[in-house]
Coordinates of C-alpha atoms in Angstrom, one line a residue:
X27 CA 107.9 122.8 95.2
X28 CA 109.1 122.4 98.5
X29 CA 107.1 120.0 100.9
X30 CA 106.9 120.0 104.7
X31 CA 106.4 116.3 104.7
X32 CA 106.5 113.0 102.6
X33 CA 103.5 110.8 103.5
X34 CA 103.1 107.0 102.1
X35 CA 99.5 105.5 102.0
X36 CA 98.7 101.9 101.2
X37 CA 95.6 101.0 100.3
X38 CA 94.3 103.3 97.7
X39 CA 91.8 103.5 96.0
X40 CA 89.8 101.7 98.1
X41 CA 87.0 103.3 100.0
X42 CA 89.3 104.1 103.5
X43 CA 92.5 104.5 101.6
X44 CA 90.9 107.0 99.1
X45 CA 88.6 108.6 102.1
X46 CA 92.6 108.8 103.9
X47 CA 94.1 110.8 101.1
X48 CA 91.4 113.1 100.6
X49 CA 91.6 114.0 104.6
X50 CA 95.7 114.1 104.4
X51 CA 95.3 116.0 101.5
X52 CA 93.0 118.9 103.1
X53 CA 94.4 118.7 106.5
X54 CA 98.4 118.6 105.8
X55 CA 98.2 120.9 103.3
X56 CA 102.5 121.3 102.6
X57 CA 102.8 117.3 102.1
X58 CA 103.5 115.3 99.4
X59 CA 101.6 112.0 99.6
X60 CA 102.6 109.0 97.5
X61 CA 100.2 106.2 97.1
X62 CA 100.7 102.4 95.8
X63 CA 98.8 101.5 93.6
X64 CA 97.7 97.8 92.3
X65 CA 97.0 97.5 88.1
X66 CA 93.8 96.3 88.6
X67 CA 92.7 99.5 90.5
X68 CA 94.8 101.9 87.8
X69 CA 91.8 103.0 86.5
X70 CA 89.5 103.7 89.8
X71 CA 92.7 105.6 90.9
X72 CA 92.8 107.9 87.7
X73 CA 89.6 108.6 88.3
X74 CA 90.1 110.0 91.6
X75 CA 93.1 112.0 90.9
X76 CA 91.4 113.0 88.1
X77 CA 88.4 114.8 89.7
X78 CA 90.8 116.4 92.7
X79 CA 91.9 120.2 92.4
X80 CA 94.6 120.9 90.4
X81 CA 96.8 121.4 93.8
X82 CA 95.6 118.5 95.3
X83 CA 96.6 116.6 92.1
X84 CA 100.2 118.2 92.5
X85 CA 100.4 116.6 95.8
X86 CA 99.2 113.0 95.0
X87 CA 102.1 111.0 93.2
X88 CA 100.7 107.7 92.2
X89 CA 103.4 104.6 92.2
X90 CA 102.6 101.4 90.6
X91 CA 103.0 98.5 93.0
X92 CA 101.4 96.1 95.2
X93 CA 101.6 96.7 99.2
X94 CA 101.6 92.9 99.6
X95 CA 104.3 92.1 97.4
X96 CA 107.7 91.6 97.6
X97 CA 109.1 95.1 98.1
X98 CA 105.8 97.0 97.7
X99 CA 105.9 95.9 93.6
X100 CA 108.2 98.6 93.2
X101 CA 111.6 98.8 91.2
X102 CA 114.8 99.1 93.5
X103 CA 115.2 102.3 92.4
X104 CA 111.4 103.6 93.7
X105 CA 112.1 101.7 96.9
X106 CA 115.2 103.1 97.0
X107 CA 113.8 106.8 96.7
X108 CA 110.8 106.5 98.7
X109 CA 112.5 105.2 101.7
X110 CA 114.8 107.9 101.8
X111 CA 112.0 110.4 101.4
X112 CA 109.1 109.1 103.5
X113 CA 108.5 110.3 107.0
X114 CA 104.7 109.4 107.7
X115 CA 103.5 106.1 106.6
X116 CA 99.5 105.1 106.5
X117 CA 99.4 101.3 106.1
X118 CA 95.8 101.4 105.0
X119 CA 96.0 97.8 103.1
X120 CA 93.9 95.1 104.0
X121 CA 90.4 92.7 103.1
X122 CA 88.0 93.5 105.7
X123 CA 85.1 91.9 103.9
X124 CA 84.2 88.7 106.2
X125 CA 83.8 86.4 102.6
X126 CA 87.2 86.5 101.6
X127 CA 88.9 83.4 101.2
X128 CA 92.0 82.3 103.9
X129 CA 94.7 82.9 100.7
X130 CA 93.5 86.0 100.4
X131 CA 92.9 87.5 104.0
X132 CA 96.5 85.6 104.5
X133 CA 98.2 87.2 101.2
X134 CA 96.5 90.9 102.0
X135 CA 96.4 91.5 105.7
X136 CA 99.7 89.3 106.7
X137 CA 101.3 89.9 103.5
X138 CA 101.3 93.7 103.5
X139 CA 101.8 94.3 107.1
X140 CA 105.4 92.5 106.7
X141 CA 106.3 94.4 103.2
X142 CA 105.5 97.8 105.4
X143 CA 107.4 96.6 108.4
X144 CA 110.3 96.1 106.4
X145 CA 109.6 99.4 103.9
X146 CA 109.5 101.2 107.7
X147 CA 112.7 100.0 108.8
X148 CA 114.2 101.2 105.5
X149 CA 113.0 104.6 106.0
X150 CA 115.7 107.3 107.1
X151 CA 113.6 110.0 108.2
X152 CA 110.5 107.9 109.2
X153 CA 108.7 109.6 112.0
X154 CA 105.4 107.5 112.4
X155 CA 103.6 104.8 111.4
X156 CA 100.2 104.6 111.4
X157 CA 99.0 100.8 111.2
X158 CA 95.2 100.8 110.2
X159 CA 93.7 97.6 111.9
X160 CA 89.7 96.5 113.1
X161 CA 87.9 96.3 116.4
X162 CA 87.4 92.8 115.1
X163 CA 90.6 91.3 116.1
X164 CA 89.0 91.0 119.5
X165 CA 86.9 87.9 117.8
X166 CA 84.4 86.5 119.6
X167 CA 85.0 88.4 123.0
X168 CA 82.0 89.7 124.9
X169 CA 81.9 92.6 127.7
X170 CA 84.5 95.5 127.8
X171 CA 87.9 95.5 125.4
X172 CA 90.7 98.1 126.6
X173 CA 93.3 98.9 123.4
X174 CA 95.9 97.5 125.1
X175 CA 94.8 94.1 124.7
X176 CA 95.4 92.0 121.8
X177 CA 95.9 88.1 122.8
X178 CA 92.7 87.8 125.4
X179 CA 92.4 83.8 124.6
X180 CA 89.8 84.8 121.8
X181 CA 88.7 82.5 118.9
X182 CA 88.0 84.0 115.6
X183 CA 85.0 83.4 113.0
X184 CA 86.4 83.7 110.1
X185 CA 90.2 84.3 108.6
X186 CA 89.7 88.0 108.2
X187 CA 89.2 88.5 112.0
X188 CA 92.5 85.8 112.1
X189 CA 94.6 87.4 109.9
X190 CA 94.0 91.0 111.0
X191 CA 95.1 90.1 114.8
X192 CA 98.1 88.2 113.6
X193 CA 99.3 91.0 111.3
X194 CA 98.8 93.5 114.4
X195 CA 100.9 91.3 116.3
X196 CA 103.8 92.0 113.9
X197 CA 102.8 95.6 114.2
X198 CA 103.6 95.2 118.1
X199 CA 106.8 93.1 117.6
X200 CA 108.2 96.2 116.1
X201 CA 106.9 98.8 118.2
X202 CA 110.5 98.1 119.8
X203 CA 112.5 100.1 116.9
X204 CA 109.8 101.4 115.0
X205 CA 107.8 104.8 115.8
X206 CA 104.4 102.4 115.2
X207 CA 101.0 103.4 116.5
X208 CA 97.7 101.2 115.7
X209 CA 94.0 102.3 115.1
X210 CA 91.1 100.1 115.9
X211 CA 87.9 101.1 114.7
X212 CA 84.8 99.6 115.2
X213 CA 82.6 98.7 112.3
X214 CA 82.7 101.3 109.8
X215 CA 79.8 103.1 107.6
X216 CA 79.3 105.6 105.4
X217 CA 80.1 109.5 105.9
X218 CA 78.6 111.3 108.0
X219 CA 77.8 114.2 105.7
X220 CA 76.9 112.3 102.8
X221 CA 76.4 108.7 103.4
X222 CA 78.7 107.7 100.9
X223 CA 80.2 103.8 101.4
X224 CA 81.7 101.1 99.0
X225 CA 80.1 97.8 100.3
X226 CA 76.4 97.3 101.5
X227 CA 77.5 94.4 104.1
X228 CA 78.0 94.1 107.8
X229 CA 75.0 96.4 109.2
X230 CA 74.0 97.4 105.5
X231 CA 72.3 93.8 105.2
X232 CA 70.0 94.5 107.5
X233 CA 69.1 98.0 106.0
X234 CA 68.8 96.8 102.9
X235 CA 66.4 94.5 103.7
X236 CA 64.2 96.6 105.8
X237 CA 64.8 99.3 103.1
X238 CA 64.0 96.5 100.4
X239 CA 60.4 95.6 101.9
X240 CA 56.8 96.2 101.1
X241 CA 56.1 99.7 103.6
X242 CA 53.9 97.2 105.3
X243 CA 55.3 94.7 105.9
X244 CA 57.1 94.5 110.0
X245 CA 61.1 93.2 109.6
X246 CA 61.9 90.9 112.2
X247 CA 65.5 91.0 113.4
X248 CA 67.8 88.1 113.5
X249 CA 68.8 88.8 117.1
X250 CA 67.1 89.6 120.3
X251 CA 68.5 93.7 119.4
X252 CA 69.5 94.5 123.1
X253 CA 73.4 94.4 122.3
X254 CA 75.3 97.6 121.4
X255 CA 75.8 98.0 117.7
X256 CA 79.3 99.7 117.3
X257 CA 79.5 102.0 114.1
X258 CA 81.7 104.7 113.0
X259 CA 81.5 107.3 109.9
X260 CA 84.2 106.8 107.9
X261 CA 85.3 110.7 108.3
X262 CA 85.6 110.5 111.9
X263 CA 88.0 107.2 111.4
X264 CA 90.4 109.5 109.2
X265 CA 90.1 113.1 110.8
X266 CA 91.1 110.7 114.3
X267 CA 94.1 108.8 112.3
X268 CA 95.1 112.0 110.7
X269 CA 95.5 113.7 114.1
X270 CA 96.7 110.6 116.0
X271 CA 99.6 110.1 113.5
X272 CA 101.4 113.5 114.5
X273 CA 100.7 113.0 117.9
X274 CA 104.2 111.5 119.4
X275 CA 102.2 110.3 122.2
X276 CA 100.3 108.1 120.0
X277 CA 103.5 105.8 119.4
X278 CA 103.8 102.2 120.8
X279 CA 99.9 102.5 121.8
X280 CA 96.4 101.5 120.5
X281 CA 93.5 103.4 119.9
X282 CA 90.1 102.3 119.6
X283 CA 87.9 104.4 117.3
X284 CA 84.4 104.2 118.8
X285 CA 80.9 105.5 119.4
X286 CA 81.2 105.9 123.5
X287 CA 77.5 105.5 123.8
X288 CA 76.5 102.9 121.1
X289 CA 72.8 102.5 120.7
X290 CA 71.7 98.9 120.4
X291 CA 70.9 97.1 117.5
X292 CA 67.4 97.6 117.5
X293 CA 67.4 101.3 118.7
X294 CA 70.0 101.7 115.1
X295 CA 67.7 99.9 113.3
X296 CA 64.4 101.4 114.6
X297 CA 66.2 105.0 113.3
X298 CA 66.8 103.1 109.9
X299 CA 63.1 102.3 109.6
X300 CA 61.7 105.8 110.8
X301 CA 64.1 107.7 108.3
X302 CA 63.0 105.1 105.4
X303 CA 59.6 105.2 106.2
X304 CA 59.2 101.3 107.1
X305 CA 58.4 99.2 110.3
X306 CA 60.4 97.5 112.1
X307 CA 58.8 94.3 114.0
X308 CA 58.7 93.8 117.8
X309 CA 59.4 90.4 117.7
X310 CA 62.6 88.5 116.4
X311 CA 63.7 85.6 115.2
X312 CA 66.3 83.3 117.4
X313 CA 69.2 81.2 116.7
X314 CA 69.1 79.4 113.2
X315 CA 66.0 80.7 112.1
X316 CA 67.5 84.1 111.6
X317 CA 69.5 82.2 108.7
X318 CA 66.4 81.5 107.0
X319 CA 65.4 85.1 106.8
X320 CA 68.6 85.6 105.4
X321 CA 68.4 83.0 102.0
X322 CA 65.3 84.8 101.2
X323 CA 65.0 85.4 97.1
X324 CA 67.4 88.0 95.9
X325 CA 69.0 88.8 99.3
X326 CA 71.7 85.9 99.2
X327 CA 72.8 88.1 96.4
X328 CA 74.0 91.1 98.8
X329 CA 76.9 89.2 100.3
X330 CA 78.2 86.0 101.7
X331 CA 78.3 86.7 104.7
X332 CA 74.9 86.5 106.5
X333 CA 76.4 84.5 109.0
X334 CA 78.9 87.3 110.0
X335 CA 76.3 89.7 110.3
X336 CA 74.8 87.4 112.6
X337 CA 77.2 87.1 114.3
X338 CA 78.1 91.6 114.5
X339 CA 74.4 92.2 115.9
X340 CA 74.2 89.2 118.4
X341 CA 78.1 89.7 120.4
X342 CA 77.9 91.8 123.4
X343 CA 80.8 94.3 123.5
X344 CA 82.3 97.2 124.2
X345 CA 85.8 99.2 123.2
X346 CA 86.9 100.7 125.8
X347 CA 88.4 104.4 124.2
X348 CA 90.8 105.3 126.9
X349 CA 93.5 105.9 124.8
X350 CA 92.0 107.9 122.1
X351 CA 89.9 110.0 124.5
X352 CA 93.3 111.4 125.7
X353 CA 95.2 112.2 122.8
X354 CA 91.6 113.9 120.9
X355 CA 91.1 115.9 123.5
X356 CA 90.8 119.7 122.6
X357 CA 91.1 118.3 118.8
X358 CA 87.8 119.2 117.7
X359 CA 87.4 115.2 116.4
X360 CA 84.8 113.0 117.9
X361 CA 82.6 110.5 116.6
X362 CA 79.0 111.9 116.0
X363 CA 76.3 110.5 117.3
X364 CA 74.5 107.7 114.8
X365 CA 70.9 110.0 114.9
X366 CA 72.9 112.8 113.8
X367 CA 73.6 110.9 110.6
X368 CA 71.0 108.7 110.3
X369 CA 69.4 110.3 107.4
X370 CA 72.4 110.6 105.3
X371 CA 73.0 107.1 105.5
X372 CA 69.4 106.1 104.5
X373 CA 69.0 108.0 101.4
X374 CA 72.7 107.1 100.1
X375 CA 71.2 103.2 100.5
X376 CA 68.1 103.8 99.2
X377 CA 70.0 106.0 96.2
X378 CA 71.8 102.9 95.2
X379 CA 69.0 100.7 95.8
X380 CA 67.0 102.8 93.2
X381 CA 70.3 102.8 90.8
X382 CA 70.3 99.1 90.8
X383 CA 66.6 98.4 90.2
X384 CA 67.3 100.6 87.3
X385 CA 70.0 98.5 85.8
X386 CA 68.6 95.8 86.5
X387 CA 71.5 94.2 89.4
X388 CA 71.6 93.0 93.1
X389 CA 73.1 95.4 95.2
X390 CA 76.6 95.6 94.7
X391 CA 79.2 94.1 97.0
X392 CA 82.9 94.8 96.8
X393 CA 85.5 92.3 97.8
X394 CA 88.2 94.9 99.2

């Protein structure tokens, strides 16, 4: 078959690589859309590709490799041909998951973001690049961040936040030959339509534990509540990147990928508790305390990272969307309000909850 368009995505199968091919694959119909793929994650991928359409499977050539190593992990001669075939490139690759270790945040995020530069300047009919990075390389700012800014004389909590900003600043070192644009969403969820997510952490700990408790018993929250919460569906992330990496005007900029009127943490959390039939307490609990709450039987389980989620409801910011408000315009994309979803994401948490008490598990976390 003849294709209008060769796209590359790193990444898969995790949750936003695999949620990235599913949108390339319904909204550029006429492309061909290779994806890397790590052994380890050989069979999650098959499975996949497995339960897409027979013309969706046409379109979806899977490559074994390794976006962090050495040449992708590929043979010269797959190098060889993808470079001369790939014109879009969606560098979805990276550990976002705050209890990653530095070797691995340094070996993913930094890693992979200098195999693609290189891949990209290989490429001989390379038309964009869209680099998939976090809100969070802003670290411990407070107030209101504009896209342009990267190096605001920030400290970072953890090497994830570290290692993300550092490989974005090689993304922006090569904005000077390479047709490189870079997406910053906020703290990601499930979808909008049908709550689906891989890991219950960030936000999640919190609903789980309200969604976890006796109906009447009144969850505290570890923070006063009165800062925005900043969450995005996962299909509004990839409808914006899809459309953004066409978009020539998108290249050499940022975009932040944001709710523009965030609801604060204890407004989201008051909609958790309504939709899951729970209570929410009026008071809360303050400073290291809130740590406490956290270590309680079976909930240090959930994740590692309490102090990270901390951390996510206490910080008073803001992402400014400037950018992104420009080049969406008249798109049809824009991210839904959170009580227009609410429900979705509810019963998808409270589905898996019920799954796990059946088998017997804590909730599940994934490391990716």
């Amino acid at each position: 078959m003849a294709y209008d368009e060769t796209i590359l995505v790193t990444g898969y199968p995790t949750f936003r690589g695999r949620k990235m091919v599913d949108q390339l694959l319904v909204s550029q119909p006429s492309s061909l859309i290779y994806v890397i793929v790590r052994e380890k994650f050989a069979e999650e991928a098959r499975l996949h590709h497995e339960a897409l359409s027979t013309a969706a499977r046409q379109r979806l050539v899977m490559v074994e490799g390794d976006a962090a190593a050495m040449d992708l992990g590929l043979s010269g001669k797959e190098y060889r041909e993808l470079c001369s075939k790939v014109q879009r490139i969606h560098h979805c690759a990276q550990v976002t998951y705050q209890g990653v270790g530095r070797q691995m945040a340094d070996e993913v995020n930094l890693g992979a973001m200098r195999e693609i530069v290189e891949f990209a300047r290989c490429c001989t009919q390379l038309e964009s690049v869209v680099v998939h990075s976090s809100a969070i390389v802003s670290g411990d700012r407070t107030g209101v961040v504009y896209e342009h800014e990267l190096n605001a004389g920030q400290s970072f909590r953890g090497a994830v936040e570290k290692t993300l900003a550092r490989a974005e600043r090689i993304a922006r070192a090569a904005m000077a030959d390479l047709p490189i644009c870079v997406i910053r969403p906020t703290q990601i969820v499930g979808d909008s339509t049908t709550g689906e997510v891989d890991r219950l952490d960030g936000p999640y700990m919190m609903m789980l534990l309200l969604l976890s408790s006796p109906s009447e018993v009144a969850i505290p929250l570890p923070t006063r509540g009165d800062t925005p919460l900043n969450l995005v569906p996962i299909d509004f992330v990839v409808r914006a990147a899809a459309h953004l990496g066409r978009q020539r005007a998108a290249i050499g900029r940022t975009f932040h990928l944001a709710d523009p009127a965030p609801l604060s943490v204890r407004q989201v959390f008051e909609l958790v508790a309504r939709a899951g039939g729970k209570r929410l307490a009026s008071r809360f609990i303050p400073g290291g305390v809130s740590k406490a709450v956290l270590r309680v039987p079976g909930l240090n389980l959930i994740s590692k990272n309490q102090r990270a989620m901390v951390d996510l409801l206490a910080t008073d910011v803001r992402y400014d969307t400037t950018h992104t408000d420009e080049l969406l315009r008249g798109s049809g994309i824009h991210c839904p309000s959170l009580d227009s979803y609410i429900e979705e994401l509810v019963t998808y948490v409270q589905r898996r909850l019920k799954e796990d008490r059946l088998r017997g598990d804590a909730p599940e976390v994934s490391l990716r």
